[in-house]
Short mmCIF file of C-alpha atoms in Angstrom, two decimals:
data_model
loop_
_atom_site.label_atom_id
_atom_site.label_comp_id
_atom_site.label_asym_id
_atom_site.label_seq_id
_atom_site.Cartn_x
_atom_site.Cartn_y
_atom_site.Cartn_z
CA MET A 251 8.86 12.64 1.18
CA PHE A 252 6.24 10.32 2.62
CA GLY A 253 2.96 8.53 1.54
CA CYS A 254 0.42 6.76 3.53
CA LEU A 255 -2.28 4.68 2.26
CA VAL A 256 -5.08 2.88 4.47
CA ALA A 257 -6.40 -0.04 2.43
CA GLY A 258 -9.83 0.69 0.86
CA ARG A 259 -9.36 4.41 1.04
CA LEU A 260 -7.44 7.16 -0.97
CA VAL A 261 -3.85 7.70 -0.55
CA GLN A 262 -2.41 10.51 1.49
CA ALA A 263 0.69 12.14 0.17
CA ALA A 264 0.73 15.27 2.57
CA PRO A 265 1.79 14.60 5.93
CA GLN A 266 1.79 17.27 8.79
CA GLN A 267 5.40 18.26 9.34
CA VAL A 268 5.33 18.51 13.41
CA ALA A 269 9.11 18.81 13.58
CA GLU A 270 12.11 18.94 11.34
CA ASP A 271 12.58 15.17 11.31
CA LYS A 272 9.00 14.31 12.04
CA PHE A 273 5.71 13.88 10.01
CA VAL A 274 2.25 12.69 10.98
CA PHE A 275 -0.83 11.53 9.02
CA ASP A 276 -4.24 11.63 10.36
CA LEU A 277 -6.25 8.46 10.30
CA PRO A 278 -9.68 9.20 10.56
CA ASP A 279 -12.50 6.56 11.69
CA TYR A 280 -9.31 4.30 12.72
CA GLU A 281 -11.37 1.69 14.28
CA ASN A 282 -12.34 0.22 10.82
CA ILE A 283 -8.88 0.24 9.61
CA ASN A 284 -7.10 -3.19 9.24
CA HIS A 285 -3.92 -2.41 7.29
CA VAL A 286 -2.01 0.92 6.61
CA VAL A 287 0.89 1.10 3.87
CA VAL A 288 3.61 3.73 4.45
CA PHE A 289 5.95 4.43 1.77
CA MET A 290 8.37 7.10 0.59
CA LEU A 291 7.22 8.70 -2.45
CA GLY A 292 10.64 8.47 -4.15
CA THR A 293 11.17 12.16 -4.63
CA ILE A 294 13.71 12.78 -1.57
CA PRO A 295 15.85 9.94 -0.09
CA PHE A 296 16.75 9.73 3.36
CA PRO A 297 20.15 11.40 4.35
CA GLU A 298 22.83 8.51 4.17
CA GLY A 299 22.85 6.46 7.36
CA MET A 300 19.28 7.67 8.24
CA GLY A 301 15.78 5.82 8.07
CA GLY A 302 12.58 6.41 9.44
CA SER A 303 10.48 4.77 12.44
CA VAL A 304 6.92 4.37 11.88
CA TYR A 305 4.58 4.78 14.90
CA PHE A 306 0.84 4.33 15.47
CA CYS A 307 -0.69 6.78 17.87
CA TYR A 308 -4.26 6.37 19.12
CA PRO A 309 -6.28 7.65 21.95
CA ASP A 310 -6.97 5.63 24.87
CA GLN A 311 -10.28 5.55 26.91
CA SER A 312 -9.28 8.67 28.69
CA GLY A 313 -8.33 10.53 25.54
CA MET A 314 -4.41 10.03 26.04
CA ALA A 315 -2.22 9.40 23.06
CA VAL A 316 -0.86 5.85 23.14
CA TRP A 317 2.20 5.18 20.77
CA GLN A 318 3.34 2.16 19.56
CA LEU A 319 6.32 1.25 16.96
CA LEU A 320 5.04 -0.39 13.74
CA GLY A 321 8.45 -0.77 11.85
CA PHE A 322 10.80 1.10 9.84
CA VAL A 323 11.19 2.55 6.34
CA THR A 324 14.65 2.94 4.66
CA ASN A 325 16.10 3.77 1.30
CA GLU A 326 16.77 0.09 0.95
CA LYS A 327 12.94 -0.55 2.07
CA PRO A 328 10.99 2.46 1.15
CA SER A 329 7.61 0.84 1.73
CA ALA A 330 5.94 -1.49 4.43
CA ILE A 331 2.31 -2.74 5.04
CA PHE A 332 1.44 -2.91 8.70
CA LYS A 333 -1.58 -4.35 10.41
CA ILE A 334 -3.01 -2.32 13.14
CA SER A 335 -6.33 -3.97 13.68
CA GLY A 336 -4.81 -5.94 16.57
CA LEU A 337 -3.11 -2.82 18.44
CA LYS A 338 -6.04 -1.05 19.64
CA SER A 339 -5.79 -2.21 22.91
CA GLY A 340 -2.24 -2.63 23.43
CA LYS A 341 0.42 -1.00 25.91
CA GLY A 342 2.23 2.07 24.84
CA SER A 343 5.88 2.20 23.83
CA GLN A 344 8.60 4.53 24.17
CA HIS A 345 8.52 7.14 21.33
CA PRO A 346 10.20 10.47 20.09
CA PHE A 347 6.98 12.47 19.54
CA GLY A 348 6.51 12.97 23.46
CA ALA A 349 6.29 16.70 23.62
CA MET A 350 4.22 17.41 20.61
CA ASN A 351 0.72 17.33 22.28
CA LEU A 352 -1.03 16.24 19.19
CA PRO A 353 -4.59 16.97 19.34
CA GLN A 354 -6.81 13.81 20.24
CA THR A 355 -10.04 13.21 18.87
CA PRO A 356 -11.70 9.79 19.75
CA THR A 357 -12.17 8.35 16.28
CA VAL A 358 -8.88 9.75 14.82
CA ALA A 359 -5.52 8.07 15.14
CA GLN A 360 -2.13 9.04 13.63
CA ILE A 361 0.84 7.40 11.75
CA GLY A 362 3.98 9.20 12.89
CA ILE A 363 7.33 8.85 11.33
CA SER A 364 10.56 9.96 12.72
CA VAL A 365 13.78 10.41 10.77
CA GLU A 366 16.53 8.92 13.08
CA LEU A 367 20.07 7.32 12.55
CA LEU A 368 20.08 3.71 11.21
CA GLU A 369 22.00 3.01 14.60
CA ASN A 370 18.87 4.06 16.54
CA LEU A 371 16.47 2.11 14.60
CA ALA A 372 18.59 -0.92 14.91
CA GLN A 373 18.09 -0.85 18.69
CA GLN A 374 14.17 -0.43 18.57
CA THR A 375 11.78 -3.50 18.55
CA PRO A 376 8.46 -2.85 16.85
CA VAL A 377 5.43 -4.64 18.17
CA ALA A 378 5.14 -8.06 16.78
CA SER A 379 1.10 -8.05 15.81
CA ALA A 380 1.91 -5.32 13.32
CA ALA A 381 4.03 -7.54 10.97
CA VAL A 382 2.00 -8.59 7.84
CA SER A 383 4.86 -10.61 6.86
CA SER A 384 8.66 -10.25 7.59
CA VAL A 385 9.26 -9.78 3.96
CA ASP A 386 6.90 -6.85 3.56
CA SER A 387 6.58 -5.16 6.91
CA PHE A 388 10.22 -4.97 8.12
CA THR A 389 9.07 -5.17 11.65
CA GLU A 390 11.22 -7.68 12.91
CA ALA A 391 14.56 -6.97 14.32
CA PRO A 392 16.10 -5.31 11.15
CA GLU A 393 18.85 -7.61 10.75
CA GLU A 394 19.57 -6.04 7.36
CA LEU A 395 20.29 -2.64 9.06
CA ILE A 396 23.05 -4.22 11.13
CA PRO A 397 25.62 -4.63 8.26
CA ARG A 398 24.96 -1.06 7.16
CA TYR A 399 25.11 -0.07 10.98
CA GLU A 400 28.25 -1.42 11.37
CA ASN A 401 29.70 0.27 8.18
CA PHE A 402 28.05 3.23 9.49
CA GLN A 403 29.98 3.00 12.82
CA ARG A 404 32.93 2.35 11.08
CA ARG A 405 32.61 5.41 8.92
CA LEU A 406 31.55 7.41 12.03
CA THR A 407 34.97 6.49 13.77
CA GLN A 408 36.96 7.70 10.74
CA ASN A 409 34.74 11.09 10.35
CA PRO A 410 32.37 11.72 12.75
CA LEU A 411 30.56 14.28 10.35
CA PHE A 412 30.73 11.86 7.20
CA TRP A 413 26.95 11.66 7.01
CA LYS A 414 26.41 15.34 6.97
CA THR A 415 28.59 15.60 3.72
CA MET B 170 -4.58 7.47 -12.59
CA PHE B 171 -3.42 4.28 -10.81
CA GLY B 172 -0.37 3.71 -8.48
CA CYS B 173 1.23 0.15 -7.68
CA LEU B 174 3.38 -0.47 -4.79
CA VAL B 175 4.83 -3.68 -3.92
CA ALA B 176 5.47 -4.01 -0.30
CA GLY B 177 9.08 -3.15 0.55
CA ARG B 178 9.89 -1.41 -2.76
CA LEU B 179 9.22 2.12 -4.18
CA VAL B 180 6.04 3.03 -5.44
CA GLN B 181 5.33 3.12 -9.28
CA ALA B 182 2.96 5.63 -10.51
CA ALA B 183 3.29 5.57 -14.38
CA PRO B 184 1.55 2.45 -15.90
CA GLN B 185 1.75 1.51 -19.18
CA GLN B 186 -1.40 2.20 -20.90
CA VAL B 187 -1.66 -0.86 -23.46
CA ALA B 188 -5.38 0.15 -24.42
CA GLU B 189 -7.71 3.08 -23.72
CA ASP B 190 -8.96 1.36 -20.71
CA LYS B 191 -6.28 -0.91 -19.85
CA PHE B 192 -3.24 -0.34 -17.76
CA VAL B 193 -0.13 -2.51 -17.06
CA PHE B 194 2.55 -2.18 -14.14
CA ASP B 195 5.70 -4.32 -14.31
CA LEU B 196 6.66 -6.32 -11.38
CA PRO B 197 10.12 -7.27 -11.54
CA ASP B 198 11.54 -10.38 -9.31
CA TYR B 199 7.89 -11.32 -8.76
CA GLU B 200 8.81 -14.64 -6.91
CA ASN B 201 10.14 -12.43 -4.05
CA ILE B 202 6.84 -10.47 -3.72
CA ASN B 203 4.20 -11.22 -1.00
CA HIS B 204 1.97 -8.32 -1.18
CA VAL B 205 0.95 -5.71 -4.02
CA VAL B 206 -1.22 -2.51 -3.29
CA VAL B 207 -3.27 -1.13 -6.11
CA PHE B 208 -4.59 2.35 -5.59
CA MET B 209 -6.19 5.38 -7.35
CA LEU B 210 -3.80 8.33 -7.53
CA GLY B 211 -6.80 10.64 -6.56
CA THR B 212 -6.34 12.70 -9.41
CA ILE B 213 -8.93 11.09 -12.07
CA PRO B 214 -12.06 9.11 -10.72
CA PHE B 215 -13.47 6.45 -12.77
CA PRO B 216 -16.55 7.70 -14.94
CA GLU B 217 -19.52 7.22 -13.13
CA GLY B 218 -20.84 3.51 -13.14
CA MET B 219 -17.43 2.29 -14.00
CA GLY B 220 -14.38 0.74 -11.76
CA GLY B 221 -11.38 -1.51 -12.34
CA SER B 222 -10.85 -4.97 -12.19
CA VAL B 223 -7.20 -5.92 -11.17
CA TYR B 224 -5.22 -8.77 -12.57
CA PHE B 225 -1.90 -10.40 -11.61
CA CYS B 226 -0.21 -11.99 -14.71
CA TYR B 227 2.68 -14.11 -14.53
CA PRO B 228 4.49 -16.47 -17.06
CA ASP B 229 4.07 -20.23 -16.75
CA GLN B 230 7.01 -22.76 -17.23
CA SER B 231 6.56 -22.60 -20.78
CA GLY B 232 6.58 -18.74 -20.81
CA MET B 233 2.89 -18.30 -21.47
CA ALA B 234 1.05 -15.63 -19.60
CA VAL B 235 -1.15 -16.75 -16.92
CA TRP B 236 -3.92 -14.07 -15.69
CA GLN B 237 -5.70 -14.40 -12.56
CA LEU B 238 -8.28 -12.11 -10.90
CA LEU B 239 -7.20 -10.21 -7.80
CA GLY B 240 -10.16 -8.00 -7.23
CA PHE B 241 -11.50 -4.44 -7.83
CA VAL B 242 -10.82 -0.91 -7.15
CA THR B 243 -13.56 1.83 -7.46
CA ASN B 244 -14.26 5.42 -6.57
CA GLU B 245 -15.76 4.26 -3.36
CA LYS B 246 -13.16 1.86 -2.71
CA PRO B 247 -9.98 3.52 -4.21
CA SER B 248 -7.16 0.89 -2.84
CA ALA B 249 -6.68 -2.49 -2.17
CA ILE B 250 -3.89 -4.75 -0.83
CA PHE B 251 -3.64 -8.26 -2.83
CA LYS B 252 -1.53 -11.10 -1.52
CA ILE B 253 -0.07 -12.80 -4.49
CA SER B 254 2.46 -14.93 -3.17
CA GLY B 255 0.12 -18.15 -2.93
CA LEU B 256 -1.00 -17.37 -6.68
CA LYS B 257 2.33 -18.40 -8.29
CA SER B 258 1.18 -22.06 -9.41
CA GLY B 259 -2.47 -21.10 -9.78
CA LYS B 260 -4.65 -21.72 -12.62
CA GLY B 261 -5.41 -18.64 -15.08
CA SER B 262 -8.85 -17.40 -15.29
CA GLN B 263 -10.77 -15.38 -18.21
CA HIS B 264 -9.50 -11.97 -18.59
CA PRO B 265 -9.89 -9.01 -20.85
CA PHE B 266 -6.13 -8.52 -21.98
CA GLY B 267 -6.06 -11.53 -24.24
CA ALA B 268 -5.07 -10.13 -27.38
CA MET B 269 -2.36 -7.83 -26.03
CA ASN B 270 0.70 -10.41 -26.12
CA LEU B 271 2.58 -8.57 -23.36
CA PRO B 272 6.28 -9.54 -23.46
CA GLN B 273 6.93 -12.40 -21.10
CA THR B 274 10.24 -12.32 -19.06
CA PRO B 275 10.70 -15.25 -16.62
CA THR B 276 11.19 -13.11 -13.62
CA VAL B 277 8.93 -10.18 -14.67
CA ALA B 278 5.03 -10.31 -13.71
CA GLN B 279 2.18 -7.77 -14.39
CA ILE B 280 -0.48 -6.15 -12.43
CA GLY B 281 -3.04 -5.27 -15.17
CA ILE B 282 -6.04 -2.91 -14.45
CA SER B 283 -9.05 -3.07 -16.73
CA VAL B 284 -11.58 -0.28 -16.53
CA GLU B 285 -15.05 -1.79 -16.61
CA LEU B 286 -18.70 -1.07 -15.92
CA LEU B 287 -19.35 -2.02 -12.31
CA GLU B 288 -22.14 -4.17 -13.78
CA ASN B 289 -19.48 -6.30 -15.23
CA LEU B 290 -17.37 -6.22 -12.26
CA ALA B 291 -20.13 -7.45 -10.00
CA GLN B 292 -20.10 -10.90 -12.16
CA GLN B 293 -16.56 -11.60 -11.66
CA THR B 294 -15.16 -13.52 -9.04
CA PRO B 295 -11.57 -13.16 -7.79
CA VAL B 296 -9.21 -15.93 -6.64
CA ALA B 297 -10.15 -16.37 -2.96
CA SER B 298 -6.12 -16.67 -1.91
CA ALA B 299 -5.77 -13.12 -2.75
CA ALA B 300 -7.67 -11.68 -0.15
CA VAL B 301 -5.81 -10.02 2.54
CA SER B 302 -8.88 -9.21 4.58
CA SER B 303 -12.32 -8.70 3.17
CA VAL B 304 -12.26 -4.99 4.68
CA ASP B 305 -9.00 -4.08 2.70
CA SER B 306 -8.88 -6.12 -0.44
CA PHE B 307 -12.48 -6.01 -1.88
CA THR B 308 -11.60 -9.39 -3.29
CA GLU B 309 -14.91 -11.01 -2.13
CA ALA B 310 -18.13 -11.14 -4.37
CA PRO B 311 -18.62 -7.36 -4.45
CA GLU B 312 -22.07 -7.07 -2.67
CA GLU B 313 -21.18 -3.41 -2.16
CA LEU B 314 -21.40 -2.85 -5.92
CA ILE B 315 -24.94 -4.58 -6.27
CA PRO B 316 -26.99 -1.58 -4.96
CA ARG B 317 -25.05 0.64 -7.19
CA TYR B 318 -25.57 -2.02 -9.94
CA GLU B 319 -29.14 -2.05 -9.55
CA ASN B 320 -29.24 1.83 -9.56
CA PHE B 321 -27.22 1.86 -12.54
CA GLN B 322 -29.44 -0.46 -14.19
CA ARG B 323 -32.61 1.44 -13.42
CA ARG B 324 -30.95 4.68 -14.78
CA LEU B 325 -29.81 2.66 -17.71
CA THR B 326 -33.36 1.96 -18.45
CA GLN B 327 -34.52 5.54 -18.23
CA ASN B 328 -31.78 6.65 -20.37
CA PRO B 329 -29.12 4.35 -21.90
CA LEU B 330 -26.55 6.95 -22.51
CA PHE B 331 -26.91 8.72 -18.82
CA TRP B 332 -23.33 7.40 -17.98
CA LYS B 333 -21.71 9.22 -20.96
CA THR B 334 -22.99 12.64 -19.71
#
């Protein structure tokens, strides 16, 4: 469903699926990475009303995983470039990968993708420094999601299970 | 062999092969494109001693194709991010797609990939404004190619057909 490309390296198209709705790519030698591209392969779209939040995870000095929200991919915006070179000393943020205990290796980071309701994505704020440009990265407050979110809410009111059909 | 991704859009993995050693991706609505990612799919490597020069082609006001060299992909650096948003009023450069007469549509640009000897790539200078970063984009004078080029020349002296074997 997803691909991940570190600029300068070979593309990865086989993430580890760590939960039904969560996917992880390893990023070896992450300290030498500037930009990461996350994209949908075009084979399977998100279920209607859903999208993916994209996280960067790296080990802090004590080996604990630090997670930062980079941005989003959706059926309407199925790819994004993120700049991760400025994030390596940042503070962690809330994330949905909490209980997974991904093995931490000092030189290996991760990209995590969590499939969620657009409703939830619209309430999340990515780290500003991950934005390559507002056009490309979709890391700003996702205004474009709001009309779809309102539409989603309206349909949800009419039929709480519409998105399952 | 190649993939192309416009940030924010679906990935393309099926270029038009316009000659044995030349591949072209269409970029619709190119005026709204900031960044383009060009990458090898990982299925077929370049023949030893060869790599790809990556060009951006767009129609000028009179509908003539303008070509600009963005940078390179090689087996050692199989992907690159290029910024094309600053190139739309630039001057054309020499290119190897001359006789192809790609159909020009006012809103459609192209990414062209030409498979060439590393020896030739090392003598080409991409437009500076296409660089996202020297680490990622490989748009600077390709110093990294030089040692391989010298090695290539040495082997060529020993056996002019070694790279065919």
